Amino acid sequence: MEAYKILTYPDPFLKIIAKPVTLFDEELQEISERMIQTMYEGIGVGLAATQVGVNKRLFVMDVSYNKDLPESERNPIVVINPKIIEKADKQAGEEGCLSVPEFRADVERYRQVKLQYRDLKGDLKEMDAEDLAAVCIQHEIDHLKGKLFIDYLPPLQRNMIKKKLKKRVE
Ligand code: NI
């Protein structure tokens, strides 16, 4: 299976609001598998469908990912139509993003969230997450709303990063 190409800022697709998934079919399974592969190749802990040009409300994550771990011990999850139903305890922490290469910055997020989502079979699930997993969930849901972590930064810092990223693609 070939990995997806990861879109980077300022690709306009990163701004779309992803469509909810209504069909839990084989195609969705294939997209998810390909996204998981792309996430591992990109050495990221999460990847949203919008980052690979797929207009679906879906992301994959594996916060325990370690590149030295054998493939058989990986434990990725596929999160479809996610919704945060409880949140608590804000704190700032450093984030990066495969779509914003080479930049990291502090972003304030909830430290604990309760997530409701559907799995690949379409079954409704709930997950309690904290720390890195909670941050990852909020970061990926933002992607599905067309939002990047740099959008939270003060204008001066944000514009500086955006300018540098635009230069990369020129
Ligand atoms: Ni990201």
mmCIF file of N, CA, C and O in Angstrom, residues 25-75:
data_model
loop_
_atom_site.group_PDB
_atom_site.id
_atom_site.type_symbol
_atom_site.label_atom_id
_atom_site.label_comp_id
_atom_site.label_asym_id
_atom_site.label_seq_id
_atom_site.Cartn_x
_atom_site.Cartn_y
_atom_site.Cartn_z
ATOM 1 N N ASP A 25 -17.859 1.339 5.038
ATOM 2 C CA ASP A 25 -17.662 0.278 4.045
ATOM 3 C C ASP A 25 -16.181 -0.078 3.889
ATOM 4 O O ASP A 25 -15.330 0.384 4.649
ATOM 5 N N GLU A 26 -15.928 -0.893 2.883
ATOM 6 C CA GLU A 26 -14.566 -1.361 2.651
ATOM 7 C C GLU A 26 -13.632 -0.211 2.259
ATOM 8 O O GLU A 26 -12.465 -0.203 2.622
ATOM 9 N N GLU A 27 -14.186 0.756 1.526
ATOM 10 C CA GLU A 27 -13.370 1.897 1.112
ATOM 11 C C GLU A 27 -12.852 2.658 2.344
ATOM 12 O O GLU A 27 -11.700 3.078 2.400
ATOM 13 N N LEU A 28 -13.716 2.810 3.345
ATOM 14 C CA LEU A 28 -13.337 3.509 4.574
ATOM 15 C C LEU A 28 -12.215 2.750 5.291
ATOM 16 O O LEU A 28 -11.268 3.337 5.809
ATOM 17 N N GLN A 29 -12.329 1.447 5.282
ATOM 18 C CA GLN A 29 -11.301 0.571 5.867
ATOM 19 C C GLN A 29 -9.953 0.789 5.167
ATOM 20 O O GLN A 29 -8.920 0.937 5.817
ATOM 21 N N GLU A 30 -10.007 0.836 3.844
ATOM 22 C CA GLU A 30 -8.766 1.013 3.060
ATOM 23 C C GLU A 30 -8.142 2.386 3.297
ATOM 24 O O GLU A 30 -6.927 2.509 3.449
ATOM 25 N N ILE A 31 -8.994 3.411 3.336
ATOM 26 C CA ILE A 31 -8.498 4.772 3.596
ATOM 27 C C ILE A 31 -7.812 4.807 4.962
ATOM 28 O O ILE A 31 -6.719 5.350 5.115
ATOM 29 N N SER A 32 -8.442 4.174 5.957
ATOM 30 C CA SER A 32 -7.893 4.175 7.322
ATOM 31 C C SER A 32 -6.546 3.477 7.374
ATOM 32 O O SER A 32 -5.606 3.955 8.007
ATOM 33 N N GLU A 33 -6.445 2.337 6.705
ATOM 34 C CA GLU A 33 -5.187 1.590 6.714
ATOM 35 C C GLU A 33 -4.067 2.401 6.061
ATOM 36 O O GLU A 33 -2.945 2.439 6.543
ATOM 37 N N ARG A 34 -4.437 3.065 4.972
ATOM 38 C CA ARG A 34 -3.445 3.870 4.276
ATOM 39 C C ARG A 34 -3.036 5.086 5.119
ATOM 40 O O ARG A 34 -1.886 5.502 5.117
ATOM 41 N N MET A 35 -3.999 5.639 5.844
ATOM 42 C CA MET A 35 -3.684 6.769 6.731
ATOM 43 C C MET A 35 -2.776 6.340 7.880
ATOM 44 O O MET A 35 -1.874 7.077 8.283
ATOM 45 N N ILE A 36 -3.017 5.148 8.420
ATOM 46 C CA ILE A 36 -2.179 4.632 9.512
ATOM 47 C C ILE A 36 -0.743 4.472 9.017
ATOM 48 O O ILE A 36 0.212 4.891 9.662
ATOM 49 N N GLN A 37 -0.608 3.902 7.829
ATOM 50 C CA GLN A 37 0.723 3.732 7.248
ATOM 51 C C GLN A 37 1.409 5.097 7.060
ATOM 52 O O GLN A 37 2.589 5.276 7.364
ATOM 53 N N THR A 38 0.645 6.069 6.566
ATOM 54 C CA THR A 38 1.185 7.412 6.329
ATOM 55 C C THR A 38 1.612 8.064 7.642
ATOM 56 O O THR A 38 2.662 8.707 7.715
ATOM 57 N N MET A 39 0.802 7.853 8.686
ATOM 58 C CA MET A 39 1.128 8.411 10.006
ATOM 59 C C MET A 39 2.450 7.851 10.523
ATOM 60 O O MET A 39 3.305 8.599 10.979
ATOM 61 N N TYR A 40 2.628 6.526 10.397
ATOM 62 C CA TYR A 40 3.875 5.924 10.878
ATOM 63 C C TYR A 40 5.068 6.369 10.044
ATOM 64 O O TYR A 40 6.134 6.649 10.584
ATOM 65 N N GLU A 41 4.884 6.451 8.745
ATOM 66 C CA GLU A 41 5.999 6.891 7.891
ATOM 67 C C GLU A 41 6.371 8.346 8.178
ATOM 68 O O GLU A 41 7.523 8.739 8.056
ATOM 69 N N GLY A 42 5.364 9.142 8.554
ATOM 70 C CA GLY A 42 5.614 10.544 8.878
ATOM 71 C C GLY A 42 6.141 10.723 10.289
ATOM 72 O O GLY A 42 6.461 11.832 10.701
ATOM 73 N N ILE A 43 6.204 9.631 11.051
ATOM 74 C CA ILE A 43 6.602 9.647 12.460
ATOM 75 C C ILE A 43 5.756 10.653 13.234
ATOM 76 O O ILE A 43 6.257 11.534 13.935
ATOM 77 N N GLY A 44 4.443 10.490 13.119
ATOM 78 C CA GLY A 44 3.518 11.325 13.883
ATOM 79 C C GLY A 44 2.676 10.448 14.789
ATOM 80 O O GLY A 44 2.589 9.240 14.575
ATOM 81 N N VAL A 45 2.048 11.045 15.813
ATOM 82 C CA VAL A 45 1.176 10.272 16.707
ATOM 83 C C VAL A 45 -0.294 10.372 16.303
ATOM 84 O O VAL A 45 -1.145 9.687 16.851
ATOM 85 N N GLY A 46 -0.571 11.240 15.311
ATOM 86 C CA GLY A 46 -1.942 11.365 14.843
ATOM 87 C C GLY A 46 -1.954 11.922 13.430
ATOM 88 O O GLY A 46 -1.003 12.596 13.015
ATOM 89 N N LEU A 47 -3.020 11.601 12.692
ATOM 90 C CA LEU A 47 -3.140 12.116 11.323
ATOM 91 C C LEU A 47 -4.627 12.212 10.981
ATOM 92 O O LEU A 47 -5.375 11.249 11.147
ATOM 93 N N ALA A 48 -5.035 13.388 10.518
ATOM 94 C CA ALA A 48 -6.437 13.600 10.165
ATOM 95 C C ALA A 48 -6.613 13.457 8.653
ATOM 96 O O ALA A 48 -5.692 13.740 7.880
ATOM 97 N N ALA A 49 -7.812 13.020 8.245
ATOM 98 C CA ALA A 49 -8.074 12.774 6.827
ATOM 99 C C ALA A 49 -7.829 14.009 5.964
ATOM 100 O O ALA A 49 -7.303 13.902 4.851
ATOM 101 N N THR A 50 -8.166 15.192 6.488
ATOM 102 C CA THR A 50 -7.968 16.408 5.694
ATOM 103 C C THR A 50 -6.493 16.627 5.356
ATOM 104 O O THR A 50 -6.182 17.221 4.336
ATOM 105 N N GLN A 51 -5.599 16.120 6.196
ATOM 106 C CA GLN A 51 -4.160 16.292 5.937
ATOM 107 C C GLN A 51 -3.675 15.494 4.734
ATOM 108 O O GLN A 51 -2.573 15.719 4.245
ATOM 109 N N VAL A 52 -4.479 14.516 4.298
ATOM 110 C CA VAL A 52 -4.068 13.713 3.139
ATOM 111 C C VAL A 52 -5.059 13.895 1.986
ATOM 112 O O VAL A 52 -5.131 13.076 1.077
ATOM 113 N N GLY A 53 -5.843 14.975 2.039
ATOM 114 C CA GLY A 53 -6.725 15.297 0.929
ATOM 115 C C GLY A 53 -7.987 14.476 0.862
ATOM 116 O O GLY A 53 -8.610 14.371 -0.198
ATOM 117 N N VAL A 54 -8.391 13.873 2.001
ATOM 118 C CA VAL A 54 -9.619 13.071 2.035
ATOM 119 C C VAL A 54 -10.667 13.848 2.848
ATOM 120 O O VAL A 54 -10.432 14.193 4.011
ATOM 121 N N ASN A 55 -11.799 14.129 2.207
ATOM 122 C CA ASN A 55 -12.828 14.931 2.873
ATOM 123 C C ASN A 55 -13.764 14.049 3.699
ATOM 124 O O ASN A 55 -14.910 13.797 3.320
ATOM 125 N N LYS A 56 -13.253 13.578 4.831
ATOM 126 C CA LYS A 56 -14.051 12.742 5.738
ATOM 127 C C LYS A 56 -13.684 13.092 7.168
ATOM 128 O O LYS A 56 -12.521 13.365 7.472
ATOM 129 N N ARG A 57 -14.705 13.043 8.040
ATOM 130 C CA ARG A 57 -14.478 13.375 9.444
ATOM 131 C C ARG A 57 -13.904 12.150 10.166
ATOM 132 O O ARG A 57 -14.625 11.353 10.769
ATOM 133 N N LEU A 58 -12.599 12.022 10.066
ATOM 134 C CA LEU A 58 -11.927 10.815 10.534
ATOM 135 C C LEU A 58 -10.458 11.115 10.818
ATOM 136 O O LEU A 58 -9.833 11.884 10.097
ATOM 137 N N PHE A 59 -9.938 10.547 11.904
ATOM 138 C CA PHE A 59 -8.492 10.621 12.112
ATOM 139 C C PHE A 59 -7.977 9.312 12.677
ATOM 140 O O PHE A 59 -8.753 8.485 13.158
ATOM 141 N N VAL A 60 -6.667 9.130 12.588
ATOM 142 C CA VAL A 60 -6.037 7.943 13.172
ATOM 143 C C VAL A 60 -5.030 8.442 14.215
ATOM 144 O O VAL A 60 -4.497 9.544 14.086
ATOM 145 N N MET A 61 -4.810 7.634 15.242
ATOM 146 C CA MET A 61 -3.788 8.020 16.215
ATOM 147 C C MET A 61 -3.167 6.811 16.897
ATOM 148 O O MET A 61 -3.750 5.736 16.960
ATOM 149 N N ASP A 62 -1.958 7.041 17.376
ATOM 150 C CA ASP A 62 -1.256 6.034 18.174
ATOM 151 C C ASP A 62 -0.256 6.794 19.033
ATOM 152 O O ASP A 62 0.871 7.050 18.616
ATOM 153 N N VAL A 63 -0.697 7.162 20.237
ATOM 154 C CA VAL A 63 0.163 8.005 21.075
ATOM 155 C C VAL A 63 1.300 7.193 21.710
ATOM 156 O O VAL A 63 2.220 7.763 22.282
ATOM 157 N N SER A 64 1.242 5.888 21.603
ATOM 158 C CA SER A 64 2.348 5.086 22.155
ATOM 159 C C SER A 64 3.364 4.752 21.066
ATOM 160 O O SER A 64 4.270 3.948 21.267
ATOM 161 N N TYR A 65 3.192 5.398 19.908
ATOM 162 C CA TYR A 65 4.063 5.072 18.774
ATOM 163 C C TYR A 65 5.531 5.365 19.072
ATOM 164 O O TYR A 65 5.908 6.419 19.557
ATOM 165 N N ASN A 66 6.331 4.372 18.744
ATOM 166 C CA ASN A 66 7.778 4.459 18.909
ATOM 167 C C ASN A 66 8.344 3.799 17.657
ATOM 168 O O ASN A 66 7.981 2.673 17.326
ATOM 169 N N LYS A 67 9.191 4.504 16.933
ATOM 170 C CA LYS A 67 9.615 3.984 15.625
ATOM 171 C C LYS A 67 10.418 2.689 15.726
ATOM 172 O O LYS A 67 10.587 1.985 14.735
ATOM 173 N N ASP A 68 10.927 2.380 16.927
ATOM 174 C CA ASP A 68 11.696 1.147 17.084
ATOM 175 C C ASP A 68 10.827 -0.060 17.434
ATOM 176 O O ASP A 68 11.312 -1.191 17.479
ATOM 177 N N LEU A 69 9.556 0.191 17.672
ATOM 178 C CA LEU A 69 8.636 -0.896 18.033
ATOM 179 C C LEU A 69 8.285 -1.722 16.792
ATOM 180 O O LEU A 69 8.001 -1.168 15.738
ATOM 181 N N PRO A 70 8.331 -3.070 16.905
ATOM 182 C CA PRO A 70 7.943 -3.875 15.736
ATOM 183 C C PRO A 70 6.484 -3.617 15.350
ATOM 184 O O PRO A 70 5.655 -3.280 16.207
ATOM 185 N N GLU A 71 6.209 -3.797 14.060
ATOM 186 C CA GLU A 71 4.893 -3.503 13.521
ATOM 187 C C GLU A 71 3.778 -4.243 14.271
ATOM 188 O O GLU A 71 2.690 -3.724 14.482
ATOM 189 N N SER A 72 4.085 -5.479 14.698
ATOM 190 C CA SER A 72 3.087 -6.312 15.367
ATOM 191 C C SER A 72 2.656 -5.744 16.717
ATOM 192 O O SER A 72 1.607 -6.089 17.232
ATOM 193 N N GLU A 73 3.477 -4.857 17.285
ATOM 194 C CA GLU A 73 3.142 -4.310 18.610
ATOM 195 C C GLU A 73 2.526 -2.912 18.540
ATOM 196 O O GLU A 73 2.274 -2.282 19.557
ATOM 197 N N ARG A 74 2.286 -2.459 17.330
ATOM 198 C CA ARG A 74 1.638 -1.153 17.169
ATOM 199 C C ARG A 74 0.161 -1.270 17.527
ATOM 200 O O ARG A 74 -0.442 -2.320 17.330
ATOM 201 N N ASN A 75 -0.375 -0.151 18.008
ATOM 202 C CA ASN A 75 -1.767 -0.184 18.428
ATOM 203 C C ASN A 75 -2.526 1.074 17.978
ATOM 204 O O ASN A 75 -2.969 1.865 18.799
#
